[in-house]
mmCIF file of N, CA and C in Angstrom:
data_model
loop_
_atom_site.group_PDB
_atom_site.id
_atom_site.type_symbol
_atom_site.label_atom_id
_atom_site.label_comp_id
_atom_site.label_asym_id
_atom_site.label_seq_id
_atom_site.Cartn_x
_atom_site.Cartn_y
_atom_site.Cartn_z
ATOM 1 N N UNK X 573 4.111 -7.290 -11.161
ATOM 2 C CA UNK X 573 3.548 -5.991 -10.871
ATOM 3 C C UNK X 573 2.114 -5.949 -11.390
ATOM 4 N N UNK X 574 1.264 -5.180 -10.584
ATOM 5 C CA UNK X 574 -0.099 -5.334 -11.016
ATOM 6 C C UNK X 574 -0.450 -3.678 -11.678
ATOM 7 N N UNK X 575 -1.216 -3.599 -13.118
ATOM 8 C CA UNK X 575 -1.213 -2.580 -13.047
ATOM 9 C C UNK X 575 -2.901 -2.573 -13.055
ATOM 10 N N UNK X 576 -3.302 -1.123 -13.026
ATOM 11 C CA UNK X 576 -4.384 -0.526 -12.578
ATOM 12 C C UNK X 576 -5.505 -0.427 -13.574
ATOM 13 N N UNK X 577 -6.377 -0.501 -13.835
ATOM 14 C CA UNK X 577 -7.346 -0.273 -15.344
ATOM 15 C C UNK X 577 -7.795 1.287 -15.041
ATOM 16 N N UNK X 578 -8.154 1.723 -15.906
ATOM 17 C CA UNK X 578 -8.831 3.383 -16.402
ATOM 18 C C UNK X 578 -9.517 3.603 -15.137
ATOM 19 N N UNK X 579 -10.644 2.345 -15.095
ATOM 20 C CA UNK X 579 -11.838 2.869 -14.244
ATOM 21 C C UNK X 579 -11.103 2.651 -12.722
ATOM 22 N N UNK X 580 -10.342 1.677 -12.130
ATOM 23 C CA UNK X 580 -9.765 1.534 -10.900
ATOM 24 C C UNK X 580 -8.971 3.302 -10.777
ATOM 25 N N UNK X 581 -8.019 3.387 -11.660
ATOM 26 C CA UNK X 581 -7.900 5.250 -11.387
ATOM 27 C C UNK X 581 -8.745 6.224 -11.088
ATOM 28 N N UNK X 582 -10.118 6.324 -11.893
ATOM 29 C CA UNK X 582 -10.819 6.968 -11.831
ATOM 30 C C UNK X 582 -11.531 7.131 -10.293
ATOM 31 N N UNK X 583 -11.733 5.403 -10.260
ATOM 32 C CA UNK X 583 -11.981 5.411 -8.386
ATOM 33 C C UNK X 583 -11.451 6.236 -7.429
ATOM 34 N N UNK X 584 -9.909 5.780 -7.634
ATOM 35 C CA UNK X 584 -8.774 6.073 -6.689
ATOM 36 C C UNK X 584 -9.099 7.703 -6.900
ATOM 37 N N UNK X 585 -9.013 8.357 -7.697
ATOM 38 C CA UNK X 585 -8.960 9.661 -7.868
ATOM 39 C C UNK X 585 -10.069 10.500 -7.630
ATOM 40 N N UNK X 586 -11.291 9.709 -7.349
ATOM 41 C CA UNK X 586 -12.517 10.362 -6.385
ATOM 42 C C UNK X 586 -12.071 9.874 -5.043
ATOM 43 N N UNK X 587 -11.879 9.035 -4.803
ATOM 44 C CA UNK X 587 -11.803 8.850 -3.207
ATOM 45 C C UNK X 587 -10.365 9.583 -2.632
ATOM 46 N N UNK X 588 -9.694 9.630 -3.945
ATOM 47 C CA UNK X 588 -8.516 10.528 -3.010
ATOM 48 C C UNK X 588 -9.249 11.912 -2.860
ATOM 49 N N UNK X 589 -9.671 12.165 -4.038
ATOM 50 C CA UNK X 589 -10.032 13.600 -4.162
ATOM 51 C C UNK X 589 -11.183 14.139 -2.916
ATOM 52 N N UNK X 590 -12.142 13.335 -2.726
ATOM 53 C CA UNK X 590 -12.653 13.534 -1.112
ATOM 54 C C UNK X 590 -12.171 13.312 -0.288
ATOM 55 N N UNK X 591 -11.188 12.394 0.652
ATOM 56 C CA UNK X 591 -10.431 12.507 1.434
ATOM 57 C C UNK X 591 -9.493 13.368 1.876
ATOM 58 N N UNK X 592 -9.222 14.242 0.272
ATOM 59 C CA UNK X 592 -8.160 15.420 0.306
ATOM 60 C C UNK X 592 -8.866 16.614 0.629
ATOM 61 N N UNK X 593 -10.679 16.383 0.237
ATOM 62 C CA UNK X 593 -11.154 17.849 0.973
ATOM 63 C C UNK X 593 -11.380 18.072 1.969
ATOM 64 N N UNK X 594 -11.627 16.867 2.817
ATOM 65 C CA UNK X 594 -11.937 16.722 4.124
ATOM 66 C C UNK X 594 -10.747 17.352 4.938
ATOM 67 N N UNK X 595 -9.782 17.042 4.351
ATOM 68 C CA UNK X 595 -8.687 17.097 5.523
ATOM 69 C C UNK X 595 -7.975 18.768 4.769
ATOM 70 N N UNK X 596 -8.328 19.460 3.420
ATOM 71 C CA UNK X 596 -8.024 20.897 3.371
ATOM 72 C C UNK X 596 -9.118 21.473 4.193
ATOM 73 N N UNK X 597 -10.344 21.205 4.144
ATOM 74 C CA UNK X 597 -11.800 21.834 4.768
ATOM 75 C C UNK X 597 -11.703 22.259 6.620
ATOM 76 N N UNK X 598 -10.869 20.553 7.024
ATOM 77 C CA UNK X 598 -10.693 21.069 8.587
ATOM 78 C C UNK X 598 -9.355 22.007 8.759
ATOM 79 N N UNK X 599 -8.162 21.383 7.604
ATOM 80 C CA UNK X 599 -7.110 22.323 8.080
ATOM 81 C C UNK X 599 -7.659 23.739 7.861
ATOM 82 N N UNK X 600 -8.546 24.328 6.965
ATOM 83 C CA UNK X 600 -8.849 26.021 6.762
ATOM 84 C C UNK X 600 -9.944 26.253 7.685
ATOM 85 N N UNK X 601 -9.976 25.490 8.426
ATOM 86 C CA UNK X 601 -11.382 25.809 9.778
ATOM 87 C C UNK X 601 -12.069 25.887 9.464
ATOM 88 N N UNK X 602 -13.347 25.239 8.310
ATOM 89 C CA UNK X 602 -14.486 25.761 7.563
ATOM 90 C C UNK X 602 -15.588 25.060 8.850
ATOM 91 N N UNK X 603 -16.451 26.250 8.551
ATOM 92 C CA UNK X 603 -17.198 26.395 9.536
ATOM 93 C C UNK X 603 -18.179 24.992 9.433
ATOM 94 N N UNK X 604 -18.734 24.800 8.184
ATOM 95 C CA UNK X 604 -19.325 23.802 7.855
ATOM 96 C C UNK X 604 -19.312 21.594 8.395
ATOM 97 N N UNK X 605 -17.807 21.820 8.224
ATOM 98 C CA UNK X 605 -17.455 20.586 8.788
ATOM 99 C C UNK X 605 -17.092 20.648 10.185
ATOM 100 N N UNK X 606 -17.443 19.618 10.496
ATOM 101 C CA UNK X 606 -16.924 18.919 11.818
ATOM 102 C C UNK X 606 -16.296 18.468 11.990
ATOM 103 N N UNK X 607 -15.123 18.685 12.530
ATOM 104 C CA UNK X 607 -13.950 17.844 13.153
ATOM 105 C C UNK X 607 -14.105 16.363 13.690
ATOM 106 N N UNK X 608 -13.874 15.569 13.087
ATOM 107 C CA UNK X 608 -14.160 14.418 13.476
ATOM 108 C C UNK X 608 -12.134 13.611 13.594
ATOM 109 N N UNK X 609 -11.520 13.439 14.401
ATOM 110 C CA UNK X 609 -10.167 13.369 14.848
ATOM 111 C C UNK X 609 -10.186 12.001 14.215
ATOM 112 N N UNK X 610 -10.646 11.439 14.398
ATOM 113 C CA UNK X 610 -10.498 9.823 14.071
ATOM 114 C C UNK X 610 -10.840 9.584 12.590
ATOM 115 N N UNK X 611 -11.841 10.166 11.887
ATOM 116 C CA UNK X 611 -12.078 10.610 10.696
ATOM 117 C C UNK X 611 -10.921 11.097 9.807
ATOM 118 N N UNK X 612 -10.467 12.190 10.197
ATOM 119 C CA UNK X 612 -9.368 13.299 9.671
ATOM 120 C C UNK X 612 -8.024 12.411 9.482
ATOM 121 N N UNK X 613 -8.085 11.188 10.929
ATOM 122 C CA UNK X 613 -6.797 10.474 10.810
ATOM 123 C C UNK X 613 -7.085 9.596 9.101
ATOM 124 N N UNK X 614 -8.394 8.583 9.351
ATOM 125 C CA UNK X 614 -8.777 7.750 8.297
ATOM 126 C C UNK X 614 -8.405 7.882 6.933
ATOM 127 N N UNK X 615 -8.874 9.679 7.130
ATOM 128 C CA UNK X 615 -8.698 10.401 5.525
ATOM 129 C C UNK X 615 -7.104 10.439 5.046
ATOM 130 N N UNK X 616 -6.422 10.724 6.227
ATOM 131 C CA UNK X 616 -4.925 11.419 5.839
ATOM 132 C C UNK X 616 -4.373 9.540 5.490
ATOM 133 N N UNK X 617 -4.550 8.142 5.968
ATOM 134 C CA UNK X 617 -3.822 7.308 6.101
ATOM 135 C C UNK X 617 -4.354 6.647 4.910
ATOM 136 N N UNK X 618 -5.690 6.979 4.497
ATOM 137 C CA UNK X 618 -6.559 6.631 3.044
ATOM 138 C C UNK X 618 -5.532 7.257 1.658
ATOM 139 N N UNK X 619 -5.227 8.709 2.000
ATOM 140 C CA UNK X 619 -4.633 9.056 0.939
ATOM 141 C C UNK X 619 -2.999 9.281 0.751
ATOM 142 N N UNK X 620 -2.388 8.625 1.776
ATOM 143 C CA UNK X 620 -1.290 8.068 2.139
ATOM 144 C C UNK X 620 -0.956 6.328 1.309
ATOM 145 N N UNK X 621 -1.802 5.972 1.453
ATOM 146 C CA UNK X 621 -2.333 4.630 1.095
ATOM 147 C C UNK X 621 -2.310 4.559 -0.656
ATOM 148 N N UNK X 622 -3.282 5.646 -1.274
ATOM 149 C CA UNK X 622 -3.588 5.721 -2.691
ATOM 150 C C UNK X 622 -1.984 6.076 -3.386
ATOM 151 N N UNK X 623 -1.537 7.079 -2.891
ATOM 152 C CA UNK X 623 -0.441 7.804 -3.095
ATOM 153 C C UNK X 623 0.890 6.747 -3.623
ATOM 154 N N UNK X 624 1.038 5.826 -2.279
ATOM 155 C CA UNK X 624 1.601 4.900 -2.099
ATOM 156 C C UNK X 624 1.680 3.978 -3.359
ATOM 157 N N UNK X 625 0.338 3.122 -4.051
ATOM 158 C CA UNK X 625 0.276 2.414 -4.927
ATOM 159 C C UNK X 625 0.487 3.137 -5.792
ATOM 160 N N UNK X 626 -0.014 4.401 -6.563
ATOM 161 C CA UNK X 626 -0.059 5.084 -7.823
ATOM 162 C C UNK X 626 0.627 6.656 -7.326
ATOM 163 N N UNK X 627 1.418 6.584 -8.799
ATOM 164 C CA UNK X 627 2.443 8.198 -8.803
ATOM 165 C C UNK X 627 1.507 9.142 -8.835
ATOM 166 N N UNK X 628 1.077 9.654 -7.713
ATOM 167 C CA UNK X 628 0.138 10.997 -7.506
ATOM 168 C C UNK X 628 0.732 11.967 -8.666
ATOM 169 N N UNK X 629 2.127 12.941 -9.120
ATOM 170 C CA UNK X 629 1.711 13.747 -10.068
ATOM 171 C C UNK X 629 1.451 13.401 -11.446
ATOM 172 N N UNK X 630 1.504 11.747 -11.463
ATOM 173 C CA UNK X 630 1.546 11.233 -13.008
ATOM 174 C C UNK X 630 -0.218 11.397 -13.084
ATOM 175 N N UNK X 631 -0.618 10.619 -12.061
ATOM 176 C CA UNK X 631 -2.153 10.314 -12.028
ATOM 177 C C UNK X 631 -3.077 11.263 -11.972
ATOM 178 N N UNK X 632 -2.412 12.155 -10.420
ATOM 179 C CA UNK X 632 -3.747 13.137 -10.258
ATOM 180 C C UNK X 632 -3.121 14.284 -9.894
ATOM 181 N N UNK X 633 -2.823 14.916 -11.688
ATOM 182 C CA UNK X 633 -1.989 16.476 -11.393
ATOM 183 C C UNK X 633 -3.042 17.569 -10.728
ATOM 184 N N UNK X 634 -4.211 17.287 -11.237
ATOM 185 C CA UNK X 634 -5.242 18.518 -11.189
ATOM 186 C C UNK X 634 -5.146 18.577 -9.126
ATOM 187 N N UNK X 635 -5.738 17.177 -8.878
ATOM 188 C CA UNK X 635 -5.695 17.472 -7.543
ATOM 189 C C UNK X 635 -4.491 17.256 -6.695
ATOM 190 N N UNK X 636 -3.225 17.475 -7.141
ATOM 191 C CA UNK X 636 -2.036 17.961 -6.522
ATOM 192 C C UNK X 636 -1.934 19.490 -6.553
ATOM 193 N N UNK X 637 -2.684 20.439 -7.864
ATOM 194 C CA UNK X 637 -2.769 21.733 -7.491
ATOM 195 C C UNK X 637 -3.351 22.645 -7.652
ATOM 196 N N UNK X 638 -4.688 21.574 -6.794
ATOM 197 C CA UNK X 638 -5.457 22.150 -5.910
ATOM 198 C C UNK X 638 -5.583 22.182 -4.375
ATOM 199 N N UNK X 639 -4.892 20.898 -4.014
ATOM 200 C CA UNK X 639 -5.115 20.770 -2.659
ATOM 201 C C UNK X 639 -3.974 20.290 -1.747
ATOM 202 N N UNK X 640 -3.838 21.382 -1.112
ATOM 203 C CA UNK X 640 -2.873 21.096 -0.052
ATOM 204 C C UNK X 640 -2.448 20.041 0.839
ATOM 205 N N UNK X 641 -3.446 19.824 1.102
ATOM 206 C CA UNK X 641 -3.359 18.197 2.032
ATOM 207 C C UNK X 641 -2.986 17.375 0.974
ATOM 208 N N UNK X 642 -3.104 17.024 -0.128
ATOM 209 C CA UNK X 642 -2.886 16.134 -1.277
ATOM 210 C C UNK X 642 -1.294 16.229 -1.452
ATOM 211 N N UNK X 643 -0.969 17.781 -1.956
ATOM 212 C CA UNK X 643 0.291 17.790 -2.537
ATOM 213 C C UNK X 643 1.658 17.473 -1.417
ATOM 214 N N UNK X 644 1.427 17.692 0.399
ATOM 215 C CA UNK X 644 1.876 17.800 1.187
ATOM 216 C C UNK X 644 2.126 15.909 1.614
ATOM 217 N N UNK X 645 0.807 15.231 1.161
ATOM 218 C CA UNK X 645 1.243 14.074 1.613
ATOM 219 C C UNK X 645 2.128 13.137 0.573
ATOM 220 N N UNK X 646 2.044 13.869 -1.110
ATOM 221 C CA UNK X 646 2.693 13.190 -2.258
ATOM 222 C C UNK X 646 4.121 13.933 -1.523
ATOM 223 N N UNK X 647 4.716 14.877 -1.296
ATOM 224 C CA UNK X 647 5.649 15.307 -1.052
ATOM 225 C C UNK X 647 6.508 14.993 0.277
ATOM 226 N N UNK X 648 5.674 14.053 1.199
ATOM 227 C CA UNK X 648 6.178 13.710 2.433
ATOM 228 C C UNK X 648 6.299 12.138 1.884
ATOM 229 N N UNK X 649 5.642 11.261 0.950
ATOM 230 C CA UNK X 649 6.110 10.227 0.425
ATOM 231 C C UNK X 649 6.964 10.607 -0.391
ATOM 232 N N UNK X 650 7.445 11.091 -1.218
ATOM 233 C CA UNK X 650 8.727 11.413 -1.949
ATOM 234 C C UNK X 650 10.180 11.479 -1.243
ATOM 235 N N UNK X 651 9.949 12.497 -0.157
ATOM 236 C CA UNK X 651 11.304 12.153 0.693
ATOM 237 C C UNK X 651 11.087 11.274 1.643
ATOM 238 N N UNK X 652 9.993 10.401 2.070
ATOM 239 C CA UNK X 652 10.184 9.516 2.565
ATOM 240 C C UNK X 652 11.102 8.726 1.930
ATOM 241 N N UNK X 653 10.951 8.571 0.251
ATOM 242 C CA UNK X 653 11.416 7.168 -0.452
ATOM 243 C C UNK X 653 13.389 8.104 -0.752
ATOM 244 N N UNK X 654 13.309 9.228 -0.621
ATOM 245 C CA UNK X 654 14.574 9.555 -0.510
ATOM 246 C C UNK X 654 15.558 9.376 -0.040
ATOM 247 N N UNK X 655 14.832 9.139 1.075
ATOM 248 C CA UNK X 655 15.139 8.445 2.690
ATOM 249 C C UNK X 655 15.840 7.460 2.754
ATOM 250 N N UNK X 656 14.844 6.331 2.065
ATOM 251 C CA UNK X 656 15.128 5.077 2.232
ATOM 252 C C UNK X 656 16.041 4.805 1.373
ATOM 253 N N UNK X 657 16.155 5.455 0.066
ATOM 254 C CA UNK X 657 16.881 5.178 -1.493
ATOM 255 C C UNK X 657 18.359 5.600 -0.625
ATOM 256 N N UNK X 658 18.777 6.893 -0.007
ATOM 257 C CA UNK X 658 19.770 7.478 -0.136
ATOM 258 C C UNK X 658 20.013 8.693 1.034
ATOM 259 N N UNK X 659 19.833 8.327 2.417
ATOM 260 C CA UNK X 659 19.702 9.145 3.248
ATOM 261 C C UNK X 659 21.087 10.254 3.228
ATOM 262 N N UNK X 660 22.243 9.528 3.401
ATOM 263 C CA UNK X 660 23.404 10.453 2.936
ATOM 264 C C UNK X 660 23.452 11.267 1.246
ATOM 265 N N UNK X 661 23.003 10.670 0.538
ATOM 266 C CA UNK X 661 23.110 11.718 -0.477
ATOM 267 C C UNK X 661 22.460 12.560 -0.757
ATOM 268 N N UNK X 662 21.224 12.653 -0.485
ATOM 269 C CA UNK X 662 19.937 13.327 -0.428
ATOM 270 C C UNK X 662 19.641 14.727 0.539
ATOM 271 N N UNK X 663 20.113 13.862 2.006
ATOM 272 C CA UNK X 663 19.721 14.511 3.112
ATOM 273 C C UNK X 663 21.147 14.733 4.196
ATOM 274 N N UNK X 664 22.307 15.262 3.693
ATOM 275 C CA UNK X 664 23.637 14.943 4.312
ATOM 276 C C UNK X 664 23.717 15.349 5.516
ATOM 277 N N UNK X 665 23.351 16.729 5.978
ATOM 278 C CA UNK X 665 22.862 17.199 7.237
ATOM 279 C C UNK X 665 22.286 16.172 8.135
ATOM 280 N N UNK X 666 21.277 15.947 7.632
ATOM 281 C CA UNK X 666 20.154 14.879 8.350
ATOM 282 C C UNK X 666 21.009 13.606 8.695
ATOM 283 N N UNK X 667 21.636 13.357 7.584
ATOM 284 C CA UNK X 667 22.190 11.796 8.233
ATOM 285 C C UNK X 667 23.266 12.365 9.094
ATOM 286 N N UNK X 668 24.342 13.559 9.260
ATOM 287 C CA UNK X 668 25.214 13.621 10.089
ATOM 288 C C UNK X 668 24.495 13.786 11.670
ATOM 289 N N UNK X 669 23.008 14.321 11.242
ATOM 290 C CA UNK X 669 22.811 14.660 13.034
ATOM 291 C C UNK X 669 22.618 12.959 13.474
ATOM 292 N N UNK X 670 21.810 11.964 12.696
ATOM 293 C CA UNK X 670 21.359 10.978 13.409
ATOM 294 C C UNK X 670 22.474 10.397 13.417
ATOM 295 N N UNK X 671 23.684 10.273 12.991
ATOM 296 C CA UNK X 671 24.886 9.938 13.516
ATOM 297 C C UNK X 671 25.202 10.230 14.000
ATOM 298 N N UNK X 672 24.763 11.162 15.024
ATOM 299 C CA UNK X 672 25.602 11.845 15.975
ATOM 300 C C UNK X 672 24.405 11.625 17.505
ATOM 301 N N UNK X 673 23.303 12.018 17.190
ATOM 302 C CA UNK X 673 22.050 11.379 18.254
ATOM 303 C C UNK X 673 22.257 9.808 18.000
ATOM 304 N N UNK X 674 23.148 9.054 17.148
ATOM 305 C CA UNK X 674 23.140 7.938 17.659
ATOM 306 C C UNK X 674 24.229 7.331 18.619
ATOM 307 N N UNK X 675 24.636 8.261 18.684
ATOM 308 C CA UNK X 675 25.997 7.318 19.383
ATOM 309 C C UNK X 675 26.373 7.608 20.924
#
Protein backbone atom coordinates (compact mmCIF):
# COMPACT_ATOMS: atom_id res chain seq x y z
CA UNK A 1 0.00 0.00 0.00
CA UNK A 2 1.30 3.37 -0.85
CA UNK A 3 0.71 6.02 1.51
CA UNK A 4 0.45 9.74 0.75
CA UNK A 5 2.95 12.55 2.30
CA UNK A 6 1.40 15.93 3.98
CA UNK A 7 2.21 17.91 0.92
CA UNK A 8 0.68 15.17 -1.80
CA UNK A 9 -2.76 15.80 0.50
CA UNK A 10 -2.46 19.21 0.51
CA UNK A 11 -2.35 18.97 -3.43
CA UNK A 12 -5.15 16.58 -3.65
CA UNK A 13 -7.20 18.88 -1.46
CA UNK A 14 -6.73 22.06 -3.70
CA UNK A 15 -7.41 20.34 -6.78
CA UNK A 16 -10.31 18.59 -5.30
CA UNK A 17 -11.36 21.68 -3.74
CA UNK A 18 -11.49 23.53 -7.32
CA UNK A 19 -12.95 20.91 -9.18
CA UNK A 20 -15.68 20.80 -6.45
CA UNK A 21 -16.40 24.58 -7.20
CA UNK A 22 -16.64 24.31 -10.62
CA UNK A 23 -19.11 21.74 -10.66
CA UNK A 24 -21.27 23.55 -7.26
CA UNK A 25 -20.83 27.05 -9.41
CA UNK A 26 -22.56 25.38 -12.67
CA UNK A 27 -24.96 23.21 -10.62
CA UNK A 28 -26.29 26.85 -8.78
CA UNK A 29 -26.33 28.54 -12.34
CA UNK A 30 -23.80 31.24 -11.43
CA UNK A 31 -23.91 33.65 -13.84
CA UNK A 32 -20.18 34.06 -13.94
CA UNK A 33 -19.09 30.62 -15.23
CA UNK A 34 -19.50 28.97 -18.30
CA UNK A 35 -20.72 25.82 -18.86
CA UNK A 36 -18.20 24.01 -20.38
CA UNK A 37 -19.94 20.03 -20.63
CA UNK A 38 -16.77 18.35 -21.25
CA UNK A 39 -15.05 20.38 -18.53
CA UNK A 40 -17.87 19.78 -15.82
CA UNK A 41 -17.50 15.97 -16.94
CA UNK A 42 -13.35 16.26 -16.30
CA UNK A 43 -14.09 17.94 -12.93
CA UNK A 44 -16.78 15.41 -11.62
CA UNK A 45 -14.35 12.14 -12.88
CA UNK A 46 -11.13 14.26 -11.32
CA UNK A 47 -12.88 14.24 -8.01
CA UNK A 48 -14.28 10.84 -8.30
CA UNK A 49 -10.72 9.83 -8.89
CA UNK A 50 -9.19 11.80 -5.59
CA UNK A 51 -12.05 10.45 -3.50
CA UNK A 52 -11.31 7.04 -4.69
CA UNK A 53 -7.51 6.95 -3.47
CA UNK A 54 -8.00 8.99 -0.12
CA UNK A 55 -11.06 8.81 2.62
CA UNK A 56 -12.67 12.17 1.66
CA UNK A 57 -14.29 12.67 5.37
CA UNK A 58 -10.96 11.63 7.06
CA UNK A 59 -8.98 14.05 4.67
CA UNK A 60 -11.16 16.80 3.54
CA UNK A 61 -13.97 17.37 6.25
CA UNK A 62 -14.05 21.17 5.69
CA UNK A 63 -14.75 20.63 1.97
CA UNK A 64 -17.32 17.83 2.44
CA UNK A 65 -19.34 20.66 4.33
CA UNK A 66 -19.12 22.96 2.20
CA UNK A 67 -19.76 21.62 -1.03
CA UNK A 68 -22.27 19.75 -2.48
CA UNK A 69 -20.83 18.31 -5.46
CA UNK A 70 -17.98 17.04 -3.08
CA UNK A 71 -20.14 15.49 -0.37
CA UNK A 72 -22.62 13.88 -3.13
CA UNK A 73 -19.73 12.24 -4.97
CA UNK A 74 -17.96 10.88 -1.38
CA UNK A 75 -21.50 9.57 -0.76
CA UNK A 76 -22.17 7.93 -4.20
CA UNK A 77 -18.60 6.17 -3.63
CA UNK A 78 -19.62 4.91 -0.27
CA UNK A 79 -22.62 3.00 -1.50
CA UNK A 80 -20.99 2.25 -4.42
CA UNK A 81 -18.41 0.17 -2.15
CA UNK A 82 -21.67 -1.05 -0.25
CA UNK A 83 -22.59 -2.42 -3.26
CA UNK A 84 -19.85 -4.29 -4.00
CA UNK A 85 -19.02 -5.34 -0.11
CA UNK A 86 -22.74 -6.51 0.42
CA UNK A 87 -25.53 -5.80 -2.02
CA UNK A 88 -28.12 -8.05 -0.08
CA UNK A 89 -27.34 -6.80 3.26
CA UNK A 90 -27.07 -3.29 2.72
CA UNK A 91 -29.49 -2.75 -0.07
CA UNK A 92 -32.23 -5.80 0.30
CA UNK A 93 -34.91 -4.14 -1.77
CA UNK A 94 -32.40 -3.34 -4.43
CA UNK A 95 -31.00 -6.75 -4.70
CA UNK A 96 -34.66 -8.34 -4.72
CA UNK A 97 -35.67 -6.04 -7.76
CA UNK A 98 -32.40 -6.98 -9.81
CA UNK A 99 -33.34 -10.47 -9.10
CA UNK A 100 -36.25 -10.18 -10.39
CA UNK A 101 -35.27 -7.73 -13.72
CA UNK A 102 -32.94 -10.53 -14.00
CA UNK A 103 -34.62 -13.37 -14.79
Amino acid sequence: MTYLSPSQIRSLAETSTTAAAYLDACDNGAKFVRLDPAYYQACARLLTSIFTVVDAPDAFPDLLSRSPSARNTAESLEMEHHLRVSRTGYYPRLAAILARASV
